[in-house]
Short mmCIF file of N, CA and C in Angstrom, two decimals:
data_model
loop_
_atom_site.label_atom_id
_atom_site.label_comp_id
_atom_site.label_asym_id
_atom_site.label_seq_id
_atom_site.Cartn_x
_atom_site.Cartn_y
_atom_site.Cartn_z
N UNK A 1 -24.98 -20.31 41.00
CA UNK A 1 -25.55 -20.41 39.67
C UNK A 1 -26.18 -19.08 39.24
N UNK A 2 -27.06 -18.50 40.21
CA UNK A 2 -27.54 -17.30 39.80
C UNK A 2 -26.38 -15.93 39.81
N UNK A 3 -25.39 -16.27 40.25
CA UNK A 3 -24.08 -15.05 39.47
C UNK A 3 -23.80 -15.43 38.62
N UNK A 4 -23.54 -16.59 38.12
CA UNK A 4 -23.12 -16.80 36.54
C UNK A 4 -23.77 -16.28 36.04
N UNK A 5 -25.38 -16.98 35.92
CA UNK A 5 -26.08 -16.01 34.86
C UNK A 5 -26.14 -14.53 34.64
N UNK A 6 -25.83 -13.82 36.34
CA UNK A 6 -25.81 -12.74 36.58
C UNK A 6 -24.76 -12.05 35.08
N UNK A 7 -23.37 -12.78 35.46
CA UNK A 7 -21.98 -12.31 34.51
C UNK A 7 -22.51 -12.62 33.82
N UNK A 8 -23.08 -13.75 33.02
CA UNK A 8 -23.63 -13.88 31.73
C UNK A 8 -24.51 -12.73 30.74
N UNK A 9 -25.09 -12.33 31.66
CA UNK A 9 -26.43 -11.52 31.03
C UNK A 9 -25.58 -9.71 31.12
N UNK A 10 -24.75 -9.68 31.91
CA UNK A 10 -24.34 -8.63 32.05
C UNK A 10 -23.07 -8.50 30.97
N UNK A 11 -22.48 -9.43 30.39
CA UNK A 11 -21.38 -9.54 29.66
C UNK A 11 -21.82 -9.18 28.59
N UNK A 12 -23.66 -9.93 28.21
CA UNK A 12 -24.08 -10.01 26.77
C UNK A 12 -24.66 -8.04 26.71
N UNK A 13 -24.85 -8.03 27.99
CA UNK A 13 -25.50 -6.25 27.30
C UNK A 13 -24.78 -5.57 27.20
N UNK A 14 -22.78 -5.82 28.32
CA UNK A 14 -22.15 -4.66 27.44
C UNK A 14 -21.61 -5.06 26.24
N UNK A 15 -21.72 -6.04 25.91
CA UNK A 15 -21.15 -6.82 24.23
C UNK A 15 -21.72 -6.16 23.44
N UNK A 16 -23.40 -5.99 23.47
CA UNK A 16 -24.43 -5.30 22.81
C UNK A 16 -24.30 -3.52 22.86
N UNK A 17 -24.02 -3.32 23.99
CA UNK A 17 -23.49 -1.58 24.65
C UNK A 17 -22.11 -1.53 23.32
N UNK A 18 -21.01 -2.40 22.89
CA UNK A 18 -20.26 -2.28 22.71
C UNK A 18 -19.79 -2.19 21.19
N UNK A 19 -21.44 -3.34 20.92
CA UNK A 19 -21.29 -3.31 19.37
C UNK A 19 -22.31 -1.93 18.65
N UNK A 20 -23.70 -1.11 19.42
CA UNK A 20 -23.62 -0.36 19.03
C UNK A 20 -23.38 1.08 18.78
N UNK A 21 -21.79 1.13 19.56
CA UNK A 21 -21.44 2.26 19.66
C UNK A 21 -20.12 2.25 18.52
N UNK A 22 -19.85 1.10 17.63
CA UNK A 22 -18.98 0.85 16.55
C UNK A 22 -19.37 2.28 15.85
N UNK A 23 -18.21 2.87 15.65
CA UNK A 23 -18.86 4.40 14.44
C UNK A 23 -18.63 3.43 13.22
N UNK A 24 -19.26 4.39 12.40
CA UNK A 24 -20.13 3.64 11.10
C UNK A 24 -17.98 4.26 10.09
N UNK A 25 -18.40 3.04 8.91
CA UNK A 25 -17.28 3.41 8.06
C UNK A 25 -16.96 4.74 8.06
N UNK A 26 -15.47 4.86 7.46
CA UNK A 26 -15.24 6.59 7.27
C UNK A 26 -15.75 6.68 5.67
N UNK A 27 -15.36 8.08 5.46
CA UNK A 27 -15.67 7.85 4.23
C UNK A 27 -14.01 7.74 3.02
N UNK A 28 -14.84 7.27 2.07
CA UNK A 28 -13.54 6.80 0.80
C UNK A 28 -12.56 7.94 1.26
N UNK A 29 -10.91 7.74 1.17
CA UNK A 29 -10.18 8.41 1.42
C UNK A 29 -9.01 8.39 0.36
N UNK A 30 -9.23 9.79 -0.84
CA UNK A 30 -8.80 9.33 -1.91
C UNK A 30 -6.97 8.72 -1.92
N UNK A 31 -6.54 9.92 -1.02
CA UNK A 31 -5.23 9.31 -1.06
C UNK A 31 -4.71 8.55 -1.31
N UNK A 32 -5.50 7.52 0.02
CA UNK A 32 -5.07 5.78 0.06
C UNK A 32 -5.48 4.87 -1.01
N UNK A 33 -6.20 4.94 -1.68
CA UNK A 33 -7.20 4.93 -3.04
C UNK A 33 -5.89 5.10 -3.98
N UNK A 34 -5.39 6.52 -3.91
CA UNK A 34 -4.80 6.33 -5.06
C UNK A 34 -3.46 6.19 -4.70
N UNK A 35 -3.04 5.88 -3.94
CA UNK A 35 -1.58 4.75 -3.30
C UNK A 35 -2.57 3.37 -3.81
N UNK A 36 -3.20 2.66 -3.77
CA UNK A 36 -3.34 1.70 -3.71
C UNK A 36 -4.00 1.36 -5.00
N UNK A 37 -4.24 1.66 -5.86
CA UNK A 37 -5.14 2.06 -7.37
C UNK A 37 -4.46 2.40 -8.42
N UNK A 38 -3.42 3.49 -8.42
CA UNK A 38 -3.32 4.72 -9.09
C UNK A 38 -1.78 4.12 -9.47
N UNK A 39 -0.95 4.78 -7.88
CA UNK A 39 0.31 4.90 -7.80
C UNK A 39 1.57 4.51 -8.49
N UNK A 40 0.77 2.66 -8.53
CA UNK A 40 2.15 2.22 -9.46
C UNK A 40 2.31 2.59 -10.85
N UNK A 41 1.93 2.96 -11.35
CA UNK A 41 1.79 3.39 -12.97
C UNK A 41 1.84 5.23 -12.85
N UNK A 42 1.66 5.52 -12.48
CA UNK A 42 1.05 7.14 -12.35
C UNK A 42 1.67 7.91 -11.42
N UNK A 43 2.41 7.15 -10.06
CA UNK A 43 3.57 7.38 -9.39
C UNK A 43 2.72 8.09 -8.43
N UNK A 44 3.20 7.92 -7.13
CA UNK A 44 2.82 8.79 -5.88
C UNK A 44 2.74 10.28 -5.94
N UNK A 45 3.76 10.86 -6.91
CA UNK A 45 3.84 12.33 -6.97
C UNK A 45 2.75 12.92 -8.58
N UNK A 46 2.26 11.75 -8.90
CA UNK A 46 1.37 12.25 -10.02
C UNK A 46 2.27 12.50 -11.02
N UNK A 47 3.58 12.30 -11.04
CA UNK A 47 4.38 12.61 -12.54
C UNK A 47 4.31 11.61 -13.52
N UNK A 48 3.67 10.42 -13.31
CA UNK A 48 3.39 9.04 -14.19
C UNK A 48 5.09 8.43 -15.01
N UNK A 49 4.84 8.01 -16.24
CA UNK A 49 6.21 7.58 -16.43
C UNK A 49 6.36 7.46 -17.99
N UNK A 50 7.07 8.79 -18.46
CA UNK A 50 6.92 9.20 -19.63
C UNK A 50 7.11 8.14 -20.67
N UNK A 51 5.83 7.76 -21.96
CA UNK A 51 5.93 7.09 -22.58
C UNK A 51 5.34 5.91 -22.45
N UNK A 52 4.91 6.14 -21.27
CA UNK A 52 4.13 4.83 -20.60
C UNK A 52 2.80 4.86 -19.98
N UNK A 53 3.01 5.67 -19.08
CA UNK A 53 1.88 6.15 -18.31
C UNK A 53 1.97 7.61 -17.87
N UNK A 54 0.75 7.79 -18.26
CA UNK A 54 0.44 9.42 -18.53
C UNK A 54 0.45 10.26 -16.56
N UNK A 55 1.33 11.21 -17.04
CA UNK A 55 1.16 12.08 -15.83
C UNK A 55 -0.13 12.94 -15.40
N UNK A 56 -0.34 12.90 -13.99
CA UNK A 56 -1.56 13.70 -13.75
C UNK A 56 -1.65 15.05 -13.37
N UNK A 57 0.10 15.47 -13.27
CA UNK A 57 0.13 16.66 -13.28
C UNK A 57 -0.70 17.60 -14.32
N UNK A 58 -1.35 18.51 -14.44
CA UNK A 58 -1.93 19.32 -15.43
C UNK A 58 -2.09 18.62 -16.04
N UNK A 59 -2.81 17.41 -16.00
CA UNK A 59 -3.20 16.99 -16.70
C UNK A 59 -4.87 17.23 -17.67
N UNK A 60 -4.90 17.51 -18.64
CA UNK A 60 -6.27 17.84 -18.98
C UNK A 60 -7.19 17.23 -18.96
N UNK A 61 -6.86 15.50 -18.96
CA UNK A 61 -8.47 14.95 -18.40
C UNK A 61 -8.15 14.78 -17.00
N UNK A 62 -7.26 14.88 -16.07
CA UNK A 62 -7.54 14.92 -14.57
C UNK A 62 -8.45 16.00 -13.98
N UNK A 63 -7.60 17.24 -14.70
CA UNK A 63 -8.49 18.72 -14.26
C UNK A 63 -9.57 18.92 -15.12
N UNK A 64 -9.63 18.34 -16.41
CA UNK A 64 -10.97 18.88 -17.33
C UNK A 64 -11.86 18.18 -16.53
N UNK A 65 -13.37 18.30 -17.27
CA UNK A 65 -14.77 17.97 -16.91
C UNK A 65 -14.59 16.79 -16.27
N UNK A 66 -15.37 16.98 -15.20
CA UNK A 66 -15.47 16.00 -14.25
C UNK A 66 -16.17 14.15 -14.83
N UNK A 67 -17.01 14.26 -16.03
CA UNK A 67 -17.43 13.49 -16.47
C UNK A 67 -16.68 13.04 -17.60
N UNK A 68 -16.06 13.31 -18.36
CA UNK A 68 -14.40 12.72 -19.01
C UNK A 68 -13.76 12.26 -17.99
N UNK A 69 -13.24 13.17 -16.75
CA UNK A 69 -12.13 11.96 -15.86
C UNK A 69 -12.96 11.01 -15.46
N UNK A 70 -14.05 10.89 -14.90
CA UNK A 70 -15.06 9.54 -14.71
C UNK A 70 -14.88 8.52 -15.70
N UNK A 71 -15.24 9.17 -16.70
CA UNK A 71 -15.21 7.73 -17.77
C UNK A 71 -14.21 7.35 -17.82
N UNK A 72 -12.97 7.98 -17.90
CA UNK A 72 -11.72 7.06 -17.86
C UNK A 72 -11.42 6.24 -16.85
N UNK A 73 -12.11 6.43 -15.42
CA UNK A 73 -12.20 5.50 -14.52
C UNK A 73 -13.03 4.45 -14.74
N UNK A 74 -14.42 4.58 -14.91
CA UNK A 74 -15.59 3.53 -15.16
C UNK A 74 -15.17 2.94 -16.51
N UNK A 75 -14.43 3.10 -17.53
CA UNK A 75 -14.54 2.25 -18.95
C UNK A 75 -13.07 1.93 -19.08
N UNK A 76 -11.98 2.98 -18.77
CA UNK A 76 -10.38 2.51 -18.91
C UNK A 76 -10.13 3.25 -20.19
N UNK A 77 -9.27 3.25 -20.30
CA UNK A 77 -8.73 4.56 -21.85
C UNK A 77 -6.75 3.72 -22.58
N UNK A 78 -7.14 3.66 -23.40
CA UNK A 78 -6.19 2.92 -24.18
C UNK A 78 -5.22 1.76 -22.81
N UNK A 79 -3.88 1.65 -22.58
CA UNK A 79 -3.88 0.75 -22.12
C UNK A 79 -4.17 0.85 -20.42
N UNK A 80 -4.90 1.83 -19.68
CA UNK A 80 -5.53 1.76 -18.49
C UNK A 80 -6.63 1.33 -18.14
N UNK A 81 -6.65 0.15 -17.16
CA UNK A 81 -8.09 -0.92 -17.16
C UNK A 81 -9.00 -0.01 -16.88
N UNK A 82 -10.22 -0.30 -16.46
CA UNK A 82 -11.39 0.30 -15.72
C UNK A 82 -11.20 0.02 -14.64
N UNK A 83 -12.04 0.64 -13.91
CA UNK A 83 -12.06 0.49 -12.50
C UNK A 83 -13.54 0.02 -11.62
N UNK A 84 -14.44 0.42 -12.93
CA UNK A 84 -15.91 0.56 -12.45
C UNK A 84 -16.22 -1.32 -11.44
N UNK A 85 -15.54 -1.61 -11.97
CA UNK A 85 -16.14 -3.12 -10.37
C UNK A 85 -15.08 -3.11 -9.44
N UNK A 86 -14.30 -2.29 -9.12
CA UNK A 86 -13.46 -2.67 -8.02
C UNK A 86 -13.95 -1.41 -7.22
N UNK A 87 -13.76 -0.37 -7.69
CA UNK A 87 -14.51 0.99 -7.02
C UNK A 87 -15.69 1.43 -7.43
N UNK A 88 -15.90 1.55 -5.68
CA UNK A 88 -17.71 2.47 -6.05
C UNK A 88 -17.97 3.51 -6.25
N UNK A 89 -18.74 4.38 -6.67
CA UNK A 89 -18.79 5.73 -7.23
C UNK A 89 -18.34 6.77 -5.90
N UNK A 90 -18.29 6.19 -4.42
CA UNK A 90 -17.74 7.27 -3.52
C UNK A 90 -16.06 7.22 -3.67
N UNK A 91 -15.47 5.91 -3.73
CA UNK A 91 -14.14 5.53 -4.22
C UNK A 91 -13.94 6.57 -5.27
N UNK A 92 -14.39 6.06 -6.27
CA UNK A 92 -13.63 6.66 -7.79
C UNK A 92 -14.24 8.66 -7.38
N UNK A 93 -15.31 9.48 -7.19
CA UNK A 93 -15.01 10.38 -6.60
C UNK A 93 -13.87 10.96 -5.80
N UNK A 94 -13.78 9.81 -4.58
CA UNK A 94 -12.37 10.33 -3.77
C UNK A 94 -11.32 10.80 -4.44
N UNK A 95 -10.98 9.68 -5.31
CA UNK A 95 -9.68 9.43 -5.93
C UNK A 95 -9.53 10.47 -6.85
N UNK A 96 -10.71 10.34 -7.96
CA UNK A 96 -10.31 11.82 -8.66
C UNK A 96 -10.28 12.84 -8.21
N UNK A 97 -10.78 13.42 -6.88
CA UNK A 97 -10.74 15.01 -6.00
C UNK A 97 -9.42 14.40 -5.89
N UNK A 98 -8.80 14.10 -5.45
CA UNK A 98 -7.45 13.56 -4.60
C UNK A 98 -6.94 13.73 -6.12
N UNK A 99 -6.68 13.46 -6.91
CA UNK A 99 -5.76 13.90 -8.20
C UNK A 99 -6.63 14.87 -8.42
N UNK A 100 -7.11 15.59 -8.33
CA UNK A 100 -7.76 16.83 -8.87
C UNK A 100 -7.20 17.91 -8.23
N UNK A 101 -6.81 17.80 -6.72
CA UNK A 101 -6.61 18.58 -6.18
C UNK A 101 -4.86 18.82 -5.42
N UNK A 102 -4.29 17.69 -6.04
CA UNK A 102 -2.42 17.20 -5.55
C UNK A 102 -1.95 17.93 -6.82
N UNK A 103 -0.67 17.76 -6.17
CA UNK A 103 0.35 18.54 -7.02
C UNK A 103 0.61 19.67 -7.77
N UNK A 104 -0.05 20.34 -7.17
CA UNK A 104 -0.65 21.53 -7.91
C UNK A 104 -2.10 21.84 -8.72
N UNK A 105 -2.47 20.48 -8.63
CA UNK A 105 -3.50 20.58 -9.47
C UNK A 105 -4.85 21.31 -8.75
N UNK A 106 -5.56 21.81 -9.25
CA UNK A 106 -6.99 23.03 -8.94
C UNK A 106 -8.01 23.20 -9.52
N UNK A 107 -8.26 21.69 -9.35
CA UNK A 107 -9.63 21.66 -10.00
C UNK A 107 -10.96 21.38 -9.03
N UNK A 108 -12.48 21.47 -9.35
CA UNK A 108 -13.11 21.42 -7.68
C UNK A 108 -13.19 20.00 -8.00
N UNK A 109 -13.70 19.44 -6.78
CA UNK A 109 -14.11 18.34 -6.45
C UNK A 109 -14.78 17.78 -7.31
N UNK A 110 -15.07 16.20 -7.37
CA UNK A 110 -16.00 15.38 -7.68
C UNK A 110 -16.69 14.45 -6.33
N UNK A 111 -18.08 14.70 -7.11
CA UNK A 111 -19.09 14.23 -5.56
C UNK A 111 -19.54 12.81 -5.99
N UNK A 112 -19.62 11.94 -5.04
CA UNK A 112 -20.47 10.23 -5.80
C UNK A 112 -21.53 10.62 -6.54
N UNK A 113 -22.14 11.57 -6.11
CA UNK A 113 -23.43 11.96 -7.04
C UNK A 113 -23.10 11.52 -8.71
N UNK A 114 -21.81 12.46 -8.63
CA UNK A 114 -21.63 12.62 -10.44
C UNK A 114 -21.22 11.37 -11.19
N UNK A 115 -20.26 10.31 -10.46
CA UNK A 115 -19.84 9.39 -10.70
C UNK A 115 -21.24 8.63 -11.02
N UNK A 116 -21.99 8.79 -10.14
CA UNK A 116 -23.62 7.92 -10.59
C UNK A 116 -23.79 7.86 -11.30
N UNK A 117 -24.44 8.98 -11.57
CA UNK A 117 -24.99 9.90 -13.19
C UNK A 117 -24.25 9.32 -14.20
N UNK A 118 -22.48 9.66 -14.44
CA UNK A 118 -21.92 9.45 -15.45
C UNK A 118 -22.54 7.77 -15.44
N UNK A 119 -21.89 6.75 -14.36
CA UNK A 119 -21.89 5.27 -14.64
C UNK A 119 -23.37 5.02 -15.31
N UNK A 120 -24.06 5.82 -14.74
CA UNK A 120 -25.60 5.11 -15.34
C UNK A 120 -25.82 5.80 -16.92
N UNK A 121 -25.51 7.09 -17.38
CA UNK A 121 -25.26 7.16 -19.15
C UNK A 121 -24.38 6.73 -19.34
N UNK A 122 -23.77 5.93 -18.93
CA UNK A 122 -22.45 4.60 -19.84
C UNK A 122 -23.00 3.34 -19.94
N UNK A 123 -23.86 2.87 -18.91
CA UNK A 123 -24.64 1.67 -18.61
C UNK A 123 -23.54 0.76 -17.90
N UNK A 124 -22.82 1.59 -17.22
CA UNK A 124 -21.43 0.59 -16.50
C UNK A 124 -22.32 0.17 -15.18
N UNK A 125 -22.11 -1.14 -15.04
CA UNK A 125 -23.13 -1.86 -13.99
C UNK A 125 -22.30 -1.39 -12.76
N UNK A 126 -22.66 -1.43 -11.26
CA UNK A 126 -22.40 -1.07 -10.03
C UNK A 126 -21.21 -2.18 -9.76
N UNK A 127 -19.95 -1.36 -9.21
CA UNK A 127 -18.90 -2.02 -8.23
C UNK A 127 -19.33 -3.32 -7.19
N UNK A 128 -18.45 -3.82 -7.16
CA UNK A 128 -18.71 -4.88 -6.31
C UNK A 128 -18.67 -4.72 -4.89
N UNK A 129 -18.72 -5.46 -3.59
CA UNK A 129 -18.73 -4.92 -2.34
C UNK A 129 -17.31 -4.75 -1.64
N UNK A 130 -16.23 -5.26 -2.58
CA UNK A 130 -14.67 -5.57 -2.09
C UNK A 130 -14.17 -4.37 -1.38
N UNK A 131 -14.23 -3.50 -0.76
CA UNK A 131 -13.63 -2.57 -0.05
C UNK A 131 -11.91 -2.68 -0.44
N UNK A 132 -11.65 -1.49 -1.05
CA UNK A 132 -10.06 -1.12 -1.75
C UNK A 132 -9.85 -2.81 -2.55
N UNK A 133 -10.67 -3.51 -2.87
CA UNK A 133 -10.45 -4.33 -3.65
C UNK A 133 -9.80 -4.07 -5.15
N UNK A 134 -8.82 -4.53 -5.60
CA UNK A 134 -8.10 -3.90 -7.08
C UNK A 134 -7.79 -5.12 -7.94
N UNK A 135 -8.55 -5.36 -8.49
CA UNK A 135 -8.64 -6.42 -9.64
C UNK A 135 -7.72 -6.23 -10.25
N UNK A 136 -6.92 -5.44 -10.73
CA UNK A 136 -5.81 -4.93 -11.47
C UNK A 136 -4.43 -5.22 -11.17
#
């Protein structure tokens, strides 16, 4: 009886040894974001689908001000939904560096910081907890 408990108690501390050595989430990874977000309309190579959906090649609100491409994420722009409850401001960051910076495009980064800022002068309420969740 007293080895059971022995295995018992020894099972539960490396269980405990095991759960806190879990590394913590990665961070948003725009790519997959925008394979999984973006892509079907806007196409994997960023050339979109003329007449339909706008390409992100050189595109001027992909590469212009970082707070124009935000809002077109957080509010949606003629027939492209929003995004602001499915992605969180580190998401929608990723995603726009990740089209900011493919296909030629050379524009700097966007940080969650800015995505904040913008969502909170829009009054767009905070994403939900769905991880790559796409309402869309």
């Amino acid at each position: 009886m007293k080895s059971l408990m022995l295995a018992v108690a020894c099972a539960c501390l490396w269980g405990s040894a095991a759960q806190a050595q879990t590394p913590p989430p990665t961070p948003a990874d725009g790519k997959t974001l925008f394979a999984k977000n973006c892509a079907a309309c806007h196409l994997a190579n960023g050339r979109g689908i003329p007449g339909a959906f706008p390409a992100l090649v050189a595109s001027p609100v992909a590469i212009g001000p970082a707070d124009e491409a935000a809002e077109v994420l957080l509010k949606g722009r003629g027939g492209m939904p929003d995004f602001s409850a499915s992605l969180n401001d580190a998401d929608i960051a990723a995603v726009l560096t990740y089209a900011r910076s493919s296909w030629g495009n050379r524009a700097p980064p966007i940080a969650g910081a800015e995505i904040a800022m913008r969502r909170a002068a829009l009054q767009v309420a905070p994403a939900g907890d769905s991880r790559f969740g796409n309402k869309h």
